[in-house]
PDB file of C-alpha atoms in Angstrom:
ATOM      1  CA  MET Y  47       1.772  22.561  -9.839  1.00  0.00           C
ATOM      2  CA  VAL Y  48       4.301  20.774  -7.666  1.00  0.00           C
ATOM      3  CA  SER Y  49       4.795  22.285  -4.237  1.00  0.00           C
ATOM      4  CA  SER Y  50       8.206  23.734  -3.564  1.00  0.00           C
ATOM      5  CA  GLN Y  51       8.491  21.861  -0.286  1.00  0.00           C
ATOM      6  CA  ARG Y  52       8.574  18.110  -0.750  1.00  0.00           C
ATOM      7  CA  ARG Y  53       5.987  16.658   1.566  1.00  0.00           C
ATOM      8  CA  TRP Y  54       5.736  13.211   0.036  1.00  0.00           C
ATOM      9  CA  THR Y  55       8.303  10.687   1.179  1.00  0.00           C
ATOM     10  CA  ARG Y  56       8.319   6.936   0.902  1.00  0.00           C
ATOM     11  CA  PRO Y  57       8.254   4.979   4.141  1.00  0.00           C
ATOM     12  CA  ARG Y  58      11.125   2.634   4.767  1.00  0.00           C
ATOM     13  CA  ARG Y  59      10.945  -0.780   3.188  1.00  0.00           C
ATOM     14  CA  PHE Y  60      10.480  -3.935   5.188  1.00  0.00           C
ATOM     15  CA  SER Y  61      11.850  -7.399   4.722  1.00  0.00           C
ATOM     16  CA  THR Y  62      10.252  -9.476   2.006  1.00  0.00           C
ATOM     17  CA  GLN Y  63      11.021 -12.675   3.913  1.00  0.00           C
ATOM     18  CA  PRO Y  64       7.846 -14.634   4.700  1.00  0.00           C
ATOM     19  CA  LEU Y  65       6.730 -14.517   8.319  1.00  0.00           C
ATOM     20  CA  GLN Y  66       6.990 -17.666  10.381  1.00  0.00           C
ATOM     21  CA  ARG Y  67       3.334 -18.467  11.090  1.00  0.00           C
ATOM     22  CA  LYS Y  68       4.003 -20.330  14.346  1.00  0.00           C
ATOM     23  CA  ALA Y  69       5.934 -17.450  15.946  1.00  0.00           C
ATOM     24  CA  LEU Y  70       3.530 -14.562  15.335  1.00  0.00           C
ATOM     25  CA  ASP Y  71       3.478 -12.146  18.245  1.00  0.00           C
ATOM     26  CA  PRO Y  72       0.698  -9.591  17.686  1.00  0.00           C
ATOM     27  CA  ASP Y  73       2.269  -7.023  20.003  1.00  0.00           C
ATOM     28  CA  LYS Y  74       5.580  -7.199  18.157  1.00  0.00           C
ATOM     29  CA  MET Y  75       3.768  -6.978  14.817  1.00  0.00           C
ATOM     30  CA  MET Y  76       1.978  -3.820  15.984  1.00  0.00           C
ATOM     31  CA  LYS Y  77       5.326  -2.225  16.841  1.00  0.00           C
ATOM     32  CA  MET Y  78       6.679  -3.129  13.388  1.00  0.00           C
ATOM     33  CA  LEU Y  79       3.590  -1.850  11.550  1.00  0.00           C
ATOM     34  CA  PRO Y  80       4.571   1.172   9.467  1.00  0.00           C
ATOM     35  CA  PRO Y  81       2.539   4.361   9.846  1.00  0.00           C
ATOM     36  CA  LYS Y  82      -0.499   4.563   7.594  1.00  0.00           C
ATOM     37  CA  PRO Y  83       0.462   6.470   4.421  1.00  0.00           C
ATOM     38  CA  GLU Y  84      -1.137   9.844   3.898  1.00  0.00           C
ATOM     39  CA  PRO Y  85      -2.467  10.613   0.414  1.00  0.00           C
ATOM     40  CA  PRO Y  86      -0.589  13.342  -1.445  1.00  0.00           C
ATOM     41  CA  ASN Y  87      -2.108  16.788  -1.716  1.00  0.00           C
ATOM     42  CA  ASN Y  88      -3.821  17.578  -5.002  1.00  0.00           C
ATOM     43  CA  ASP Y  89      -1.102  20.097  -5.849  1.00  0.00           C
ATOM     44  CA  ASP Y  90       1.639  17.469  -5.346  1.00  0.00           C
ATOM     45  CA  CYS Y  91       0.655  15.871  -8.665  1.00  0.00           C
ATOM     46  CA  CYS Y  92       1.563  17.700 -11.863  1.00  0.00           C
ATOM     47  CA  MET Y  93      -1.074  15.736 -13.871  1.00  0.00           C
ATOM     48  CA  SER Y  94       1.359  15.130 -16.725  1.00  0.00           C
ATOM     49  CA  GLY Y  95       1.264  11.325 -16.585  1.00  0.00           C
ATOM     50  CA  CYS Y  96       4.650  10.795 -14.922  1.00  0.00           C
ATOM     51  CA  GLU Y  97       5.881   7.214 -14.848  1.00  0.00           C
ATOM     52  CA  PHE Y  98       6.294   7.413 -11.070  1.00  0.00           C
ATOM     53  CA  CYS Y  99       3.385   9.620 -10.064  1.00  0.00           C
ATOM     54  CA  VAL Y 100       2.947  10.517  -6.393  1.00  0.00           C
ATOM     55  CA  TRP Y 101      -0.447   8.775  -6.575  1.00  0.00           C
ATOM     56  CA  ASP Y 102       1.173   5.563  -7.804  1.00  0.00           C
ATOM     57  CA  LEU Y 103       3.692   5.712  -4.956  1.00  0.00           C
ATOM     58  CA  TYR Y 104       0.902   6.316  -2.454  1.00  0.00           C
ATOM     59  CA  ASP Y 105      -1.080   3.384  -3.868  1.00  0.00           C
ATOM     60  CA  GLU Y 106       1.945   1.076  -3.613  1.00  0.00           C
ATOM     61  CA  ASP Y 107       2.695   2.192  -0.047  1.00  0.00           C
ATOM     62  CA  MET Y 108      -0.951   1.815   0.987  1.00  0.00           C
ATOM     63  CA  ARG Y 109      -1.110  -1.742  -0.343  1.00  0.00           C
ATOM     64  CA  GLU Y 110       2.066  -2.621   1.573  1.00  0.00           C
ATOM     65  CA  TYR Y 111       0.620  -1.090   4.749  1.00  0.00           C
ATOM     66  CA  GLN Y 112      -2.650  -2.994   4.303  1.00  0.00           C
ATOM     67  CA  LYS Y 113      -0.788  -6.270   3.805  1.00  0.00           C
ATOM     68  CA  HIS Y 114       1.149  -5.849   7.075  1.00  0.00           C
ATOM     69  CA  ALA Y 115      -1.957  -4.676   8.944  1.00  0.00           C
ATOM     70  CA  VAL Y 116      -3.986  -7.707   7.805  1.00  0.00           C
ATOM     71  CA  GLU Y 117      -1.198 -10.046   8.961  1.00  0.00           C
ATOM     72  CA  ALA Y 118      -1.183  -8.349  12.372  1.00  0.00           C
ATOM     73  CA  ARG Y 119      -4.996  -8.527  12.614  1.00  0.00           C
ATOM     74  CA  GLU Y 120      -4.897 -12.248  11.765  1.00  0.00           C
ATOM     75  CA  ALA Y 121      -2.337 -12.801  14.534  1.00  0.00           C
ATOM     76  CA  PHE Y 122      -4.664 -11.135  17.059  1.00  0.00           C
ATOM     77  CA  GLU Y 123      -7.600 -13.224  15.796  1.00  0.00           C
ATOM     78  CA  ALA Y 124      -5.567 -16.454  15.998  1.00  0.00           C
ATOM     79  CA  GLN Y 125      -4.851 -15.798  19.668  1.00  0.00           C
ATOM     80  CA  GLY Y 126      -8.448 -14.770  20.397  1.00  0.00           C
ATOM     81  CA  ARG Y 127      -7.366 -11.312  21.505  1.00  0.00           C
ATOM     82  CA  PRO Y 128      -9.324  -8.111  20.854  1.00  0.00           C
ATOM     83  CA  ILE Y 129      -8.373  -6.443  17.582  1.00  0.00           C
ATOM     84  CA  PRO Y 130      -6.904  -2.943  17.955  1.00  0.00           C
ATOM     85  CA  ASP Y 131      -9.025  -0.190  16.417  1.00  0.00           C
ATOM     86  CA  GLU Y 132      -6.401   0.747  13.789  1.00  0.00           C
ATOM     87  CA  LEU Y 133      -6.501  -2.823  12.398  1.00  0.00           C
ATOM     88  CA  ARG Y 134     -10.232  -2.904  11.764  1.00  0.00           C
ATOM     89  CA  PRO Y 135     -11.121  -3.219   8.044  1.00  0.00           C
ATOM     90  CA  GLU Y 136     -12.843   0.162   7.851  1.00  0.00           C
ATOM     91  CA  LYS Y 137      -9.661   1.840   9.152  1.00  0.00           C
ATOM     92  CA  LEU Y 138      -7.475   0.092   6.552  1.00  0.00           C
ATOM     93  CA  ARG Y 139      -9.174   1.670   3.560  1.00  0.00           C
ATOM     94  CA  ASP Y 140      -7.357   4.452   1.822  1.00  0.00           C
ATOM     95  CA  SER Y 141      -8.796   7.919   2.141  1.00  0.00           C
ATOM     96  CA  ILE Y 142      -8.731   9.086  -1.459  1.00  0.00           C
ATOM     97  CA  ASP Y 143     -11.506  10.152  -3.760  1.00  0.00           C
ATOM     98  CA  PRO Y 144     -13.360   7.166  -5.320  1.00  0.00           C
ATOM     99  CA  SER Y 145     -12.787   8.508  -8.833  1.00  0.00           C
ATOM    100  CA  MET Y 146      -9.023   8.681  -8.168  1.00  0.00           C
ATOM    101  CA  ARG Y 147      -9.165   5.117  -6.775  1.00  0.00           C
ATOM    102  CA  ALA Y 148     -10.861   3.942  -9.996  1.00  0.00           C
ATOM    103  CA  PHE Y 149      -8.218   5.738 -12.059  1.00  0.00           C
ATOM    104  CA  LEU Y 150      -5.356   4.136 -10.082  1.00  0.00           C
ATOM    105  CA  ASP Y 151      -6.925   0.682 -10.374  1.00  0.00           C
ATOM    106  CA  ASN Y 152      -7.296   1.150 -14.136  1.00  0.00           C
ATOM    107  CA  GLU Y 153      -3.677   2.349 -14.464  1.00  0.00           C
ATOM    108  CA  ARG Y 154      -2.391  -0.669 -12.520  1.00  0.00           C
ATOM    109  CA  GLU Y 155      -4.443  -3.100 -14.606  1.00  0.00           C
ATOM    110  CA  MET Y 156      -3.114  -1.539 -17.830  1.00  0.00           C
ATOM    111  CA  ALA Y 157       0.485  -1.755 -16.571  1.00  0.00           C
ATOM    112  CA  ILE Y 158       0.029  -5.444 -15.699  1.00  0.00           C
ATOM    113  CA  ARG Y 159      -1.500  -6.136 -19.115  1.00  0.00           C
ATOM    114  CA  ILE Y 160       1.384  -4.361 -20.884  1.00  0.00           C
ATOM    115  CA  GLN Y 161       3.943  -6.365 -18.875  1.00  0.00           C
ATOM    116  CA  GLN Y 162       2.178  -9.618 -19.743  1.00  0.00           C
ATOM    117  CA  GLU Y 163       2.093  -8.716 -23.446  1.00  0.00           C
ATOM    118  CA  GLU Y 164       5.813  -7.828 -23.383  1.00  0.00           C
ATOM    119  CA  GLN Y 165       6.631 -11.150 -21.710  1.00  0.00           C
ATOM    120  CA  GLU Y 166       4.567 -13.028 -24.286  1.00  0.00           C
ATOM    121  CA  ASN Y 167       6.350 -11.211 -27.117  1.00  0.00           C
ATOM    122  CA  ASN Y 168       9.750 -11.983 -25.577  1.00  0.00           C
ATOM    123  CA  ASP Y 169       8.842 -15.652 -25.204  1.00  0.00           C
ATOM    124  CA  ASP Y 170       8.045 -15.932 -28.920  1.00  0.00           C
TER     125      ASP Y 170
END
């Protein structure tokens, strides 16, 4: 059952331009770090296999968050500064059920395999 009030929203997107490694300012990176995504409630998913499931969106957003957080942590490490608590590896893990994590990983692997097969068929 999908809740009548939409709780799940996508965070804003960030530039895909590569960061300049020599100009990393950890404090600025912390300010630009998006908020950690919250997993959707169990009743936000209709369990009908939607192409753009709320769990898929959460997984995508979480991976983006982790990527930015790791870059910020590396900037702190490069300058020999203490790493903020929210950038520690144990804080960067998602907070979803392990069985749901396994399901999402399997779904992503299948989607990648299907895309590769389609590209191979188009190349022939």
